[in-house]
Tab-separated table of C-alpha atoms in Angstrom:
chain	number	residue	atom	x	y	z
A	975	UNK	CA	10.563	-10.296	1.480
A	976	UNK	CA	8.877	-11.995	-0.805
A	977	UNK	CA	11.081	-15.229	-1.295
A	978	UNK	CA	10.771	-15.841	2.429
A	979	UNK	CA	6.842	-16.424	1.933
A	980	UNK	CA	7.969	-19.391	-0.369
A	981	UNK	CA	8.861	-22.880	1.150
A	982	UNK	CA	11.726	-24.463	-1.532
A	983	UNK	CA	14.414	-22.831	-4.272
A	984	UNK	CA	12.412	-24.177	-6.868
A	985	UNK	CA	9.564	-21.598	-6.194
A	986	UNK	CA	11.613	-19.199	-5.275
A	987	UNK	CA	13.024	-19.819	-9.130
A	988	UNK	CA	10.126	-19.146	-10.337
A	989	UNK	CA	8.965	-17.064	-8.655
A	990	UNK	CA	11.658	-14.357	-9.393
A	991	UNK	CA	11.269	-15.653	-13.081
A	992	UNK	CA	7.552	-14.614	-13.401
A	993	UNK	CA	8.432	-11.381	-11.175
A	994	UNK	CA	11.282	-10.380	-13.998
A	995	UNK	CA	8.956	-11.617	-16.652
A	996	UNK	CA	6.087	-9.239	-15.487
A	997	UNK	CA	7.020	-7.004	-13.467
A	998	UNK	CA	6.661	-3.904	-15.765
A	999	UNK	CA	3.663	-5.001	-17.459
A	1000	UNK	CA	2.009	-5.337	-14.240
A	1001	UNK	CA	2.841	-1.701	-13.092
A	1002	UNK	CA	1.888	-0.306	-16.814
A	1003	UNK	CA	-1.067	-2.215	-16.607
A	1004	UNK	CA	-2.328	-0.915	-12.738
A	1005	UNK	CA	-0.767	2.721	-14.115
A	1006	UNK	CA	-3.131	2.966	-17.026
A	1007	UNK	CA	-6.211	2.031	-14.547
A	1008	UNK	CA	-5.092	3.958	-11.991
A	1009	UNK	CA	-3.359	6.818	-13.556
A	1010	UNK	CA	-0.917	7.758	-10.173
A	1011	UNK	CA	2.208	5.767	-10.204
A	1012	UNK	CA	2.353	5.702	-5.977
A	1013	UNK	CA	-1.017	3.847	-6.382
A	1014	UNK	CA	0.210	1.537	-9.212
A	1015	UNK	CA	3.116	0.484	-7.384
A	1016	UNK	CA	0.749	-0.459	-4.260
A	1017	UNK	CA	-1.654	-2.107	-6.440
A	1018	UNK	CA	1.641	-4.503	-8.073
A	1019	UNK	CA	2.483	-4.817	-4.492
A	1020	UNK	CA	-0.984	-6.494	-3.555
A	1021	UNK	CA	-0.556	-8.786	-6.913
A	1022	UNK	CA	2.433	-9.964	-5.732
A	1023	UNK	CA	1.172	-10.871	-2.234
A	1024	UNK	CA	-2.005	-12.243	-4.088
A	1025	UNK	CA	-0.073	-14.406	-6.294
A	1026	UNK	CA	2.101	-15.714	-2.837
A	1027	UNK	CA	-1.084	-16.550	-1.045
A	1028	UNK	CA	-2.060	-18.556	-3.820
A	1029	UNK	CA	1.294	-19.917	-5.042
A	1030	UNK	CA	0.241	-23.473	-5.691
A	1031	UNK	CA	-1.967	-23.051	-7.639
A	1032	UNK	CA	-0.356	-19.958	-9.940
A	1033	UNK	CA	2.953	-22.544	-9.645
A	1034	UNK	CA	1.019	-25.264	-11.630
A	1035	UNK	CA	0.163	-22.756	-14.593
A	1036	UNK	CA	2.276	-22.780	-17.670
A	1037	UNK	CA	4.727	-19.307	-17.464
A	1038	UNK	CA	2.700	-17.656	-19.603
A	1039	UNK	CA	-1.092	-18.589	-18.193
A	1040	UNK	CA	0.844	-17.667	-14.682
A	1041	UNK	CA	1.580	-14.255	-16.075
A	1042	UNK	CA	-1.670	-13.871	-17.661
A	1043	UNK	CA	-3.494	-14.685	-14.446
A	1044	UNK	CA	-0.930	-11.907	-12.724
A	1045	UNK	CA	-2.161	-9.112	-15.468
A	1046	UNK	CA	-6.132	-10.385	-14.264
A	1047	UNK	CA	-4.691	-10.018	-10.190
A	1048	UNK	CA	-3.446	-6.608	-11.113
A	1049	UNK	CA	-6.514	-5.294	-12.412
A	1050	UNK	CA	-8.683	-6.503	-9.931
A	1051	UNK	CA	-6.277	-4.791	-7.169
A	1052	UNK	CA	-6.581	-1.085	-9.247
A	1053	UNK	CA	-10.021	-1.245	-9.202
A	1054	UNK	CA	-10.650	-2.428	-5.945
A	1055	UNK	CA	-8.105	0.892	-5.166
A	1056	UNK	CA	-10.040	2.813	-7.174
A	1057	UNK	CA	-13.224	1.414	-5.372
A	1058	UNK	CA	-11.660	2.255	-2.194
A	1059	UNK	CA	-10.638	5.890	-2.688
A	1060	UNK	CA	-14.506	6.254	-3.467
A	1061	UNK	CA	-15.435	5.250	-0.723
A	1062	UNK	CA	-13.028	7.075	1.465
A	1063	UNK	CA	-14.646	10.210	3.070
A	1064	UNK	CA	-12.495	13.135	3.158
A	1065	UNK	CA	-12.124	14.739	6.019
A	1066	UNK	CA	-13.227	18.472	6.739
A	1067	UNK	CA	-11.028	21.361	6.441
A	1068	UNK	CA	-11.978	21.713	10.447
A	1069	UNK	CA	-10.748	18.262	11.829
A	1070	UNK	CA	-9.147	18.641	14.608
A	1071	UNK	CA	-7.942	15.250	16.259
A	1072	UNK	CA	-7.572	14.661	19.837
A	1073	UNK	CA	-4.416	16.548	20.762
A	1074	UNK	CA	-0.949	14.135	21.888
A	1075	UNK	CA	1.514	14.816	24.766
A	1076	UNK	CA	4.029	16.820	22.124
A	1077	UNK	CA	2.311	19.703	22.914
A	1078	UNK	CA	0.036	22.279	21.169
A	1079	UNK	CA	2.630	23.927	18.960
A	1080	UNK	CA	3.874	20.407	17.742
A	1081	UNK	CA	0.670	18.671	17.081
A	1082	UNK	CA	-0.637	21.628	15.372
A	1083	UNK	CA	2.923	21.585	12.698
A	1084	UNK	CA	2.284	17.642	12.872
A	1085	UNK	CA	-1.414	17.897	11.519
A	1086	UNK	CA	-0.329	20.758	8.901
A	1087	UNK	CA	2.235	18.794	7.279
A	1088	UNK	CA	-0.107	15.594	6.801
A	1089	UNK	CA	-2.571	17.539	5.649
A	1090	UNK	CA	-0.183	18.479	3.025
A	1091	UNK	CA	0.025	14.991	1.863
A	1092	UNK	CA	-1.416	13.312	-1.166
A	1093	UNK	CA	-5.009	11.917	0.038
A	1094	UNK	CA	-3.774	8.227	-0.438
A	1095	UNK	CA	-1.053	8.856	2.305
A	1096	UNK	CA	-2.775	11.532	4.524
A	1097	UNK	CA	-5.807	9.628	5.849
A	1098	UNK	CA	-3.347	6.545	7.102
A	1099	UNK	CA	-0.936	9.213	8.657
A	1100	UNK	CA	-3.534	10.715	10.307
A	1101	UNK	CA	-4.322	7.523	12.228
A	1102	UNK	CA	-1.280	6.479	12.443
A	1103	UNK	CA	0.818	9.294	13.810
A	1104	UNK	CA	-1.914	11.885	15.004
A	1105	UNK	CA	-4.738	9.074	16.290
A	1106	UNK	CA	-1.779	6.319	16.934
A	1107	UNK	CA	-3.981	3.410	15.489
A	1108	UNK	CA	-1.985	0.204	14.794
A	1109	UNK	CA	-1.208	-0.795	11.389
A	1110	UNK	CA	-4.310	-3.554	11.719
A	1111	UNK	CA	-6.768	-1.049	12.715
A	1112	UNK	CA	-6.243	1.236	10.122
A	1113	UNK	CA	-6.514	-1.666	7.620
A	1114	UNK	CA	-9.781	-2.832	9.315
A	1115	UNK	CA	-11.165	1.182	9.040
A	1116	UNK	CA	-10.271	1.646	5.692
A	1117	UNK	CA	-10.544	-1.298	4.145
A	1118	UNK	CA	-7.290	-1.586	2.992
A	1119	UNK	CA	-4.673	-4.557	3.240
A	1120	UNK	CA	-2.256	-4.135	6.417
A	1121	UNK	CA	0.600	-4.558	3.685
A	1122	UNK	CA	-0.737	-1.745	1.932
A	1123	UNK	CA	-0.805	0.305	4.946
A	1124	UNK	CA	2.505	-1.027	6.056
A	1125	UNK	CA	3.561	0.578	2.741
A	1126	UNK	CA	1.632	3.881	2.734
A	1127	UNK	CA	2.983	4.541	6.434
A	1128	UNK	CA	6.462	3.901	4.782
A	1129	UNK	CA	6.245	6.187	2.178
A	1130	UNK	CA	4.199	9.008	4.016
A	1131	UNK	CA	6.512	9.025	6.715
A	1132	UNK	CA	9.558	9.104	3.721
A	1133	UNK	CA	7.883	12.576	2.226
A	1134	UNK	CA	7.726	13.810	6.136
A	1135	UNK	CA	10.979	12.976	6.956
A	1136	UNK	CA	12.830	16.032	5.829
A	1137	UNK	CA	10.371	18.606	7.213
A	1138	UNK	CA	9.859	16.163	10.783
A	1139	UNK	CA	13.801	16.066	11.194
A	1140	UNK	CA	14.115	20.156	10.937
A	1141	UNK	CA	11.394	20.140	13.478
A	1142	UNK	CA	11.886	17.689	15.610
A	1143	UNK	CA	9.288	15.657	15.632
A	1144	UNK	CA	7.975	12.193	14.749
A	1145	UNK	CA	5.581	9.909	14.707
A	1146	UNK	CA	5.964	6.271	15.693
């Protein structure tokens, strides 16, 4: 996905150079801030979209200034995470959303197994399966990047699957 942001093979190149380069120092790096891999791994993610976004510019650094300025990216997106789950209120044990057409018994095993989840995915699932708010508008409410809610949603919906399939239900 990444490659198709870039306009010529040359970048591309070099692009998947610095990415093999510094890949794992950028996760150790956002890992030791962040100390939750799932977070790391979102917080490389944003680096790499970063570094896209400003590709000209990281493409005329020597490799290792490029990689340098990737490690200074990284931190800045596990603090800003770490920023961000600060700010994030938690909901109360007695939040009860507005109720969807699946029906009482099926909302009500819906909302039990997000609440289940690991804060980081819960609060997008909720919005995004119980509330049904776009990817944008989640982004916008949380102060998130849509890629990194793209991503959350993904993986949320990945540790739902299993129990969603034996019940029969899903969220879209």
């Amino acid at each position: 996905m990444y490659l198709a942001m870039l306009e010529t093979e040359e970048d591309r190149v070099r692009f998947l150079r610095l990415h093999d380069a510094w890949e794992k120092k950028l996760y150790a790096v956002a890992l030791r801030i962040l100390g939750n891999p799932t977070q790391a791994e979102d917080a490389v993610q944003q680096t790499w979209f970063q570094l896209l976004r400003h590709w000209k510019r990281v493409a005329a650094l020597p490799r290792e200034e490029a990689g340098g300025y990737a490690v200074t990216v990284v931190k800045n997106a596990a603090l800003d995470l770490l920023r961000q789950e600060r700010r994030t209120v938690r909901l109360p044990e007695g939040w009860d959303p507005p109720a969807p057409e699946m029906g009482e018994a099926g909302y009500r095993y819906l909302v039990a197994l997000i609440r289940a989840l690991p804060e980081g995915y819960r609060r997008v699932l909720e919005l995004k399966c119980v509330e049904e708010r776009t990817n944008r508008e989640i982004a916008r409410r949380l102060g998130l990047n849509e890629s990194t809610v793209a991503t959350r949603v993904l993986r949320g919906r990945a540790l739902l699957a299993e129990a969603l399939e034996r019940g029969g239900k899903s969220c879209g």
